[in-house]
mmCIF file of C-alpha atoms in Angstrom:
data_model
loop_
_atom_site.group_PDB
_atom_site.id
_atom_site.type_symbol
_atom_site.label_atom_id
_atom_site.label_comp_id
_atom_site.label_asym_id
_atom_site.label_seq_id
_atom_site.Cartn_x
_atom_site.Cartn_y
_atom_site.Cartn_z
ATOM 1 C CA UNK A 18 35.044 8.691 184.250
ATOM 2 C CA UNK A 19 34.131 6.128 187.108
ATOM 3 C CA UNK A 20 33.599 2.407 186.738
ATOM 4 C CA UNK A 21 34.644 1.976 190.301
ATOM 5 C CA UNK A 22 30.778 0.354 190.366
ATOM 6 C CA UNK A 23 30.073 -1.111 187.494
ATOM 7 C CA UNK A 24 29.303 -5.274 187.067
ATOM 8 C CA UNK A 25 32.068 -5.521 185.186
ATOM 9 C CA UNK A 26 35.096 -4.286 187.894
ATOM 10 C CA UNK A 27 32.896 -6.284 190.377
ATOM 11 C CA UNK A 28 33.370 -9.517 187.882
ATOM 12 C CA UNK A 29 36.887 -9.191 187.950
ATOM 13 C CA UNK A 30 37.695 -7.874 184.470
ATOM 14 C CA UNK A 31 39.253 -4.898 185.076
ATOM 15 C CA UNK A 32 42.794 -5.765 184.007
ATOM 16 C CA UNK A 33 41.872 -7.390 180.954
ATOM 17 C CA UNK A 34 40.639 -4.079 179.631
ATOM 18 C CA UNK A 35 42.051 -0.389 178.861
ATOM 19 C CA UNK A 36 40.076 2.444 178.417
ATOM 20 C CA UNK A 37 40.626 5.423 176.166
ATOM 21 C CA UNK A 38 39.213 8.895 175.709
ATOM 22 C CA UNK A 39 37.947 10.567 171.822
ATOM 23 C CA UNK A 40 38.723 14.025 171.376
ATOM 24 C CA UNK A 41 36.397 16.525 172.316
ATOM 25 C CA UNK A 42 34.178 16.832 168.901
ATOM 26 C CA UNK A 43 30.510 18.586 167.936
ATOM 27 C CA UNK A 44 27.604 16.568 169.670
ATOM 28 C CA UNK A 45 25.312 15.119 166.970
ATOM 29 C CA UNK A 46 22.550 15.138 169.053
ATOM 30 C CA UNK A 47 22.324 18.589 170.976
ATOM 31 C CA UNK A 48 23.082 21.998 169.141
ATOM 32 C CA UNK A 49 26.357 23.979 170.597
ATOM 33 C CA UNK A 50 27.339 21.097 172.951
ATOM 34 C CA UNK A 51 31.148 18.856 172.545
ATOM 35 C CA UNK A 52 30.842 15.386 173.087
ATOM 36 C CA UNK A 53 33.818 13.292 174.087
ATOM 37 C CA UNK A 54 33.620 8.901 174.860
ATOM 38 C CA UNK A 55 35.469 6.478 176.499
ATOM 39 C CA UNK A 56 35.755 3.181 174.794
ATOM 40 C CA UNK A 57 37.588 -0.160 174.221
ATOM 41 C CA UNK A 58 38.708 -3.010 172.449
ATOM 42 C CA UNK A 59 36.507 -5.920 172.394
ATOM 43 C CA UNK A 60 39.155 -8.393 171.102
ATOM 44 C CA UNK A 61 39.757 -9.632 174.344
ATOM 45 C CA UNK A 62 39.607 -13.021 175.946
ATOM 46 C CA UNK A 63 35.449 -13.804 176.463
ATOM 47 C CA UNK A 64 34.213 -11.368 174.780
ATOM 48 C CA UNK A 65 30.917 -11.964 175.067
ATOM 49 C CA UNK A 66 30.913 -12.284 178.675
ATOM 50 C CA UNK A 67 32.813 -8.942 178.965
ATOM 51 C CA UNK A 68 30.729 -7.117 175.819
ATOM 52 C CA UNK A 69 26.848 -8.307 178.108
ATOM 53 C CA UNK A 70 28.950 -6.867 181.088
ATOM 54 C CA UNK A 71 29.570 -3.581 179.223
ATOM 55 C CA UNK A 72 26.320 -3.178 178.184
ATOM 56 C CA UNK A 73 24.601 -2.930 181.481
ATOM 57 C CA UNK A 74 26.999 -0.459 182.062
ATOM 58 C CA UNK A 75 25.764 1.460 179.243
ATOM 59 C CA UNK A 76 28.424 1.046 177.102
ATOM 60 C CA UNK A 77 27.422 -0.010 173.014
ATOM 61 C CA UNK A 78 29.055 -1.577 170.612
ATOM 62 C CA UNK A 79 30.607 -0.214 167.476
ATOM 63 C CA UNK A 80 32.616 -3.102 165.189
ATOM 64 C CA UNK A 81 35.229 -3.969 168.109
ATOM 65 C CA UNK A 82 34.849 -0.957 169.919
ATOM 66 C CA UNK A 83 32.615 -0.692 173.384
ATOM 67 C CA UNK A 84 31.790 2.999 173.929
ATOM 68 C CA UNK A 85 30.147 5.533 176.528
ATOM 69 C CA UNK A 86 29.589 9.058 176.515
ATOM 70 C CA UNK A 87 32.060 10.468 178.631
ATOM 71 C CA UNK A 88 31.138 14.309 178.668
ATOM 72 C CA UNK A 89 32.442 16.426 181.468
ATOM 73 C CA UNK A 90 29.660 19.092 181.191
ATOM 74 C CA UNK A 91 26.477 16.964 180.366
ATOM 75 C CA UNK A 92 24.730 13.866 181.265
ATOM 76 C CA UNK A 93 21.984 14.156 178.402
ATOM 77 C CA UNK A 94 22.961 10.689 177.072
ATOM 78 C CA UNK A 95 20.835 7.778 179.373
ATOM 79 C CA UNK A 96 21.208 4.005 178.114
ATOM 80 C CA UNK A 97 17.416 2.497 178.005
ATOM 81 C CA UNK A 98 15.994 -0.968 177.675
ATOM 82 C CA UNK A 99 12.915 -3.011 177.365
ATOM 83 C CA UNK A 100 11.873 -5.234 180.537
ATOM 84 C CA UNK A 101 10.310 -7.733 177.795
ATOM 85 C CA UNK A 102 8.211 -9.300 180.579
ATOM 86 C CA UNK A 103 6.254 -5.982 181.453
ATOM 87 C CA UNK A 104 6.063 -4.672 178.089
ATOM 88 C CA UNK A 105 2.599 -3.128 177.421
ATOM 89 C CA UNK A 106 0.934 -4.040 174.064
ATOM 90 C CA UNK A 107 -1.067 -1.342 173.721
ATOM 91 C CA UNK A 108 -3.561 -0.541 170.966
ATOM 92 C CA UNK A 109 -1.401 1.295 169.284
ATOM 93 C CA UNK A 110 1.615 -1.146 169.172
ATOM 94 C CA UNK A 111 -0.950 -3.656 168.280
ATOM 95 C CA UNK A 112 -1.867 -2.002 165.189
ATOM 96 C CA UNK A 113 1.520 -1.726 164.200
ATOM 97 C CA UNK A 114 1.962 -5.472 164.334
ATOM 98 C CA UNK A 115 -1.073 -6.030 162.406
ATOM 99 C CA UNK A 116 0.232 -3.598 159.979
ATOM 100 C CA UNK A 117 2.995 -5.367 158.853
ATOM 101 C CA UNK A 118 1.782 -9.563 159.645
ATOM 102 C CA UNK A 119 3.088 -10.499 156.232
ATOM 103 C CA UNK A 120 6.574 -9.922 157.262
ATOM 104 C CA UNK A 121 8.723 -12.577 157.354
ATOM 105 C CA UNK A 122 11.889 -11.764 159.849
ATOM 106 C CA UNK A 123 14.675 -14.079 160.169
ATOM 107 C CA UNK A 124 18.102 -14.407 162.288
ATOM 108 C CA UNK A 125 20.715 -14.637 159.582
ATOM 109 C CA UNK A 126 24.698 -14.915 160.197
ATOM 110 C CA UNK A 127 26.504 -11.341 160.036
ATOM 111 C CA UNK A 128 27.504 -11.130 156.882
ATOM 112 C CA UNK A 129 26.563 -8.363 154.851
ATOM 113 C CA UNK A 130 24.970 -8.315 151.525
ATOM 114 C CA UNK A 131 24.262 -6.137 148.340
ATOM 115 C CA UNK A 132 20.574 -6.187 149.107
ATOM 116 C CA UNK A 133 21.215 -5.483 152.882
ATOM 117 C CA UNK A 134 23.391 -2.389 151.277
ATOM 118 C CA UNK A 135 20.859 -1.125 148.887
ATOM 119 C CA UNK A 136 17.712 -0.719 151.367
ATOM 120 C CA UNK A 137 20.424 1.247 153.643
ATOM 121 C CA UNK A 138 21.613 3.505 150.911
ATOM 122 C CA UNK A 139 18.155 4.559 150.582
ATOM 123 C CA UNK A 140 17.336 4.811 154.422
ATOM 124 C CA UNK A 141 20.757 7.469 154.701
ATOM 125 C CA UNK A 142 19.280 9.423 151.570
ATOM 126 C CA UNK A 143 15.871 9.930 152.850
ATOM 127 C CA UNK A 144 16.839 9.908 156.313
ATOM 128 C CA UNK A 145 20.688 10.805 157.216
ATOM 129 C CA UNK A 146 21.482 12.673 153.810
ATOM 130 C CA UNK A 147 23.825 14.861 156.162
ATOM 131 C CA UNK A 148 25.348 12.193 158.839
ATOM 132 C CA UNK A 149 28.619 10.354 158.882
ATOM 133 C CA UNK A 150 27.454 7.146 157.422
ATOM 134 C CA UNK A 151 26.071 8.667 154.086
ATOM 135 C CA UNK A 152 29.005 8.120 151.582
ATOM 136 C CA UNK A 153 29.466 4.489 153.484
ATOM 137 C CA UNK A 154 30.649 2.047 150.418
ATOM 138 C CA UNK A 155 29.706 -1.816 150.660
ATOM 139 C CA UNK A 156 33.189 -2.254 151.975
ATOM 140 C CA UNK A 157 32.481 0.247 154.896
ATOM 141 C CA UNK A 158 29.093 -1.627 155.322
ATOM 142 C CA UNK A 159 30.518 -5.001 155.473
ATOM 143 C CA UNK A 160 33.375 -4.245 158.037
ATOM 144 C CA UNK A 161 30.620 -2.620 160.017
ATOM 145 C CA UNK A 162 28.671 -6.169 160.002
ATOM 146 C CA UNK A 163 31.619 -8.396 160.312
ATOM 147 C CA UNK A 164 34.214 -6.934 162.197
ATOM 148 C CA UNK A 165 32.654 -7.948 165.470
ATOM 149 C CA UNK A 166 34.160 -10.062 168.126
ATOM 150 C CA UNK A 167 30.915 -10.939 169.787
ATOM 151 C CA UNK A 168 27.997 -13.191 169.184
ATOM 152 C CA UNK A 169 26.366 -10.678 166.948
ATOM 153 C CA UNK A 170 23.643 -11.534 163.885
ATOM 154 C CA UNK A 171 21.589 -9.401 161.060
ATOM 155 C CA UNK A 172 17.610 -9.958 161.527
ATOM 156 C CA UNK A 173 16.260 -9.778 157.906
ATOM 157 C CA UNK A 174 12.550 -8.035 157.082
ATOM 158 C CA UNK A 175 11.067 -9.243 153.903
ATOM 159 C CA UNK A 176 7.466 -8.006 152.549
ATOM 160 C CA UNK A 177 6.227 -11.908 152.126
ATOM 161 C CA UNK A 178 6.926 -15.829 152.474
ATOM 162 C CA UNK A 179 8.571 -16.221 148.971
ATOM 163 C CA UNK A 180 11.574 -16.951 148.029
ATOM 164 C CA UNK A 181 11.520 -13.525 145.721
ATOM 165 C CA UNK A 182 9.958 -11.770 148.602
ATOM 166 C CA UNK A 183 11.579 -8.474 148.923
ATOM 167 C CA UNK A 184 14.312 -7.340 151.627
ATOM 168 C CA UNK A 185 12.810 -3.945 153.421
ATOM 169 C CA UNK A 186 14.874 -3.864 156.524
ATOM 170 C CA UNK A 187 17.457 -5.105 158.700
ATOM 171 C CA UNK A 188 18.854 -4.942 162.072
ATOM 172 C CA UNK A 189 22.174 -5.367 163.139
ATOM 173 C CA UNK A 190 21.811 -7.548 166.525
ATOM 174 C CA UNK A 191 23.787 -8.351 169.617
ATOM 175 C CA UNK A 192 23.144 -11.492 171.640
ATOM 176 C CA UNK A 193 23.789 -10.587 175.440
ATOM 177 C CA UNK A 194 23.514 -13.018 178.434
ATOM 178 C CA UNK A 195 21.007 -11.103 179.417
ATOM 179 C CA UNK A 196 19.082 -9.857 176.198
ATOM 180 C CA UNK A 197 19.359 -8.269 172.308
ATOM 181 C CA UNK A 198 21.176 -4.999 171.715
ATOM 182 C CA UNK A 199 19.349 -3.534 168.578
ATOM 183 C CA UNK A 200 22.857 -2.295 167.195
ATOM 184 C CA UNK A 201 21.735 -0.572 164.219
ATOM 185 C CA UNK A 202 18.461 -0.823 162.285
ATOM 186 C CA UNK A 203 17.477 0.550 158.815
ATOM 187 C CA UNK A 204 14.250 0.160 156.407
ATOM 188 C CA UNK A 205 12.537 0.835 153.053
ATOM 189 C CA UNK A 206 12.149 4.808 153.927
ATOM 190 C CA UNK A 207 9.005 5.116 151.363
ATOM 191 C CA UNK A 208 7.441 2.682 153.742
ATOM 192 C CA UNK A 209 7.479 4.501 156.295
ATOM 193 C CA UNK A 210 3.589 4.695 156.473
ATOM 194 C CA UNK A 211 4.183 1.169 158.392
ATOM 195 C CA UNK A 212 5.773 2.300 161.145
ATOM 196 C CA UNK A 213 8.917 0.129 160.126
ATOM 197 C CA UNK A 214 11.460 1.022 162.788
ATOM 198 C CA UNK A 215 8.924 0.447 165.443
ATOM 199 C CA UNK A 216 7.949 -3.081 164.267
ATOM 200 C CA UNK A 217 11.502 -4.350 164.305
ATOM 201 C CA UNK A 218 11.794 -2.715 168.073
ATOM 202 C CA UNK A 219 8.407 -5.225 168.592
ATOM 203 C CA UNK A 220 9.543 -7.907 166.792
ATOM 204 C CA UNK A 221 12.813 -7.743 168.571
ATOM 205 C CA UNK A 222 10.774 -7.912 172.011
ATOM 206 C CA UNK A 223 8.729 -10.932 170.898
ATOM 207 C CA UNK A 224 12.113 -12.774 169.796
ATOM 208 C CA UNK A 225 13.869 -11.939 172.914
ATOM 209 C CA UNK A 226 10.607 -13.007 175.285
ATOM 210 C CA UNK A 227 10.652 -17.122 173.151
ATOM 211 C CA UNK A 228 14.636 -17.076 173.713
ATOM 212 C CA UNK A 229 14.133 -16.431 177.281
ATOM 213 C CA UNK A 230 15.848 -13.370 177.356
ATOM 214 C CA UNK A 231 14.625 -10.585 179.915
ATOM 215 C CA UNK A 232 15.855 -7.460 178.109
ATOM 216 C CA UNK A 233 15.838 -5.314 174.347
ATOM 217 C CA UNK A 234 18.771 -2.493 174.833
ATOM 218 C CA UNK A 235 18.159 0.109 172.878
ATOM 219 C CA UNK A 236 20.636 2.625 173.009
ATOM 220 C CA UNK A 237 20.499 5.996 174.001
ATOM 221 C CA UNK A 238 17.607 7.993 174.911
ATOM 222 C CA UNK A 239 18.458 11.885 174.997
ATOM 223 C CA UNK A 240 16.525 14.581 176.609
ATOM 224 C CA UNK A 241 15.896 17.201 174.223
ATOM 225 C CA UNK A 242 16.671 15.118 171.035
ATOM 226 C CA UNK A 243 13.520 14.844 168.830
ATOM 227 C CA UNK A 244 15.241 12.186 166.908
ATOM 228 C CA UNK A 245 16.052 10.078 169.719
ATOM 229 C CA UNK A 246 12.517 10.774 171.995
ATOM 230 C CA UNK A 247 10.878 7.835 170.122
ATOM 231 C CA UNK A 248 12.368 5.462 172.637
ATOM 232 C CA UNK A 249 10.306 7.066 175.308
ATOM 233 C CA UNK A 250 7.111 5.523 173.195
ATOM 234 C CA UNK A 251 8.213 1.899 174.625
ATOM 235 C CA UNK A 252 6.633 1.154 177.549
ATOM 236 C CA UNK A 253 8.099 0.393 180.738
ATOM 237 C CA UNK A 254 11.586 1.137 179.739
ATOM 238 C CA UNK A 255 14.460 1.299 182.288
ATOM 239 C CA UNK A 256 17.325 4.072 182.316
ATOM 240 C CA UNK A 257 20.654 3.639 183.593
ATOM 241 C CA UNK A 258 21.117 6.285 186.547
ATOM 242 C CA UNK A 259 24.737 6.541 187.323
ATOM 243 C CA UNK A 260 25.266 2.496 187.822
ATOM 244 C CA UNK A 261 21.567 1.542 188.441
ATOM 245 C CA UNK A 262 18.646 0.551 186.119
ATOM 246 C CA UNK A 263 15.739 2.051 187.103
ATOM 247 C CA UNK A 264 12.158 2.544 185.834
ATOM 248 C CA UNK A 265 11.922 5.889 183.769
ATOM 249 C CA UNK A 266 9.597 7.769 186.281
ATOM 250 C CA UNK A 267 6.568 8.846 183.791
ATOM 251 C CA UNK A 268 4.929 7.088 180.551
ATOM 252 C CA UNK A 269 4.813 9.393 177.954
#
């Protein structure tokens, strides 16, 4: 896999970092395909600096890890963001945020709770019954929010002002130089009428345009993936072609 172009060789922290290659294993997102990744350890001297670096190389964080698909035969995986400057509010979006105005969201420190773990054990049974994650204990859970080595926070959803106001989602939350990296996000499933996981994507937007920040990264987008199309529904979003963001060529 080449990095020969990436910001980060250009920045000069190319020694500081070795890169390793998974095993070849099934492709959770396309049937009959092998997926394979090249990744790293975070725990390096400025993390942060190197992690933003990563990340507009399309790599994404998993605990200390930095990963990117690395598969010989396919190129399906495409890292997207939000330009949060151009972002169209369109009628749609604008319902959704009027949906859910009596949610409170707040930046809290990355340390995982019982409540945080309760509204995700319901999101995996309704929604991931079959993935990786579903037998995750509160121990798993909690090394997933706390073993990170970057500037990282949970963003808190809660149905209300008070105090006793109910927790029905959270997202796990890098801070880049140059934006937010929606890490992972889970809700209330039996809310779901709301349009949850879209509001948080907004919400994430607004709080990156008052902090000044110019981007939302939000993972992968892959072709021919109904569970990971939604991304195309955010509007202008850039895709990282080989070592270049670019506009993806047609709203949907």
């Amino acid at each position: 896999m080449k990095f020969s172009d990436s910001h980060l060789f250009q920045s000069g922290y190319r020694r500081a970092l070795r890169f390793y290659m998974t095993a070849p294993a099934p492709c959770p997102y396309l049937d009959g395909m092998r997926e394979r990744k090249a990744f790293t350890n975070l725990s390096v001297p400025d993390a942060d600096a190197v992690h933003s670096l990563l990340s507009q190389s399309g790599f994404r964080r998993s605990q200390g890890i930095a990963y990117r698909p690395a598969c010989p035969r396919c190129n399906a995986c495409k890292s997207v963001r939000v330009p949060v400057r151009d972002f169209l509010y369109t009628k749609r979006w604008r319902r959704v945020l009027n949906r859910n105005s009596g949610i409170r969201a707040t930046a809290q420190k990355a340390v995982a709770t019982r409540e945080q773990y309760r509204v995700l054990q319901n999101y995996l049974l309704a929604r991931h019954e079959d993935g990786g994650m579903a037998d995750m204990s509160f121990r798993d859970y909690a090394n997933m929010v706390s073993e990170s080595p970057v500037r990282s926070l949970i963003v808190e959803y809660r149905d209300g002002d008070g105090d006793d106001a109910p927790l029905i989602g959270a997202a796990i939350t890098d801070v880049l130089r140059d934006g937010l990296s929606m890490v992972y996000s889970f809700f209330e499933p039996d809310l779901s009428g709301r349009s949850l996981g879209s509001f948080m994507i907004l919400e994430h937007i607004q709080r990156a345009a008052v902090h000044g920040l110019p981007h939302v990264y939000l993972g992968y987008w892959v072709e021919g993936s109904p569970k990971m199309d939604y991304k195309r529904q955010f509007w202008p979003l850039e895709v990282l072609n080989g070592e270049t963001w670019e506009l993806m060529s047609a709203q949907p």
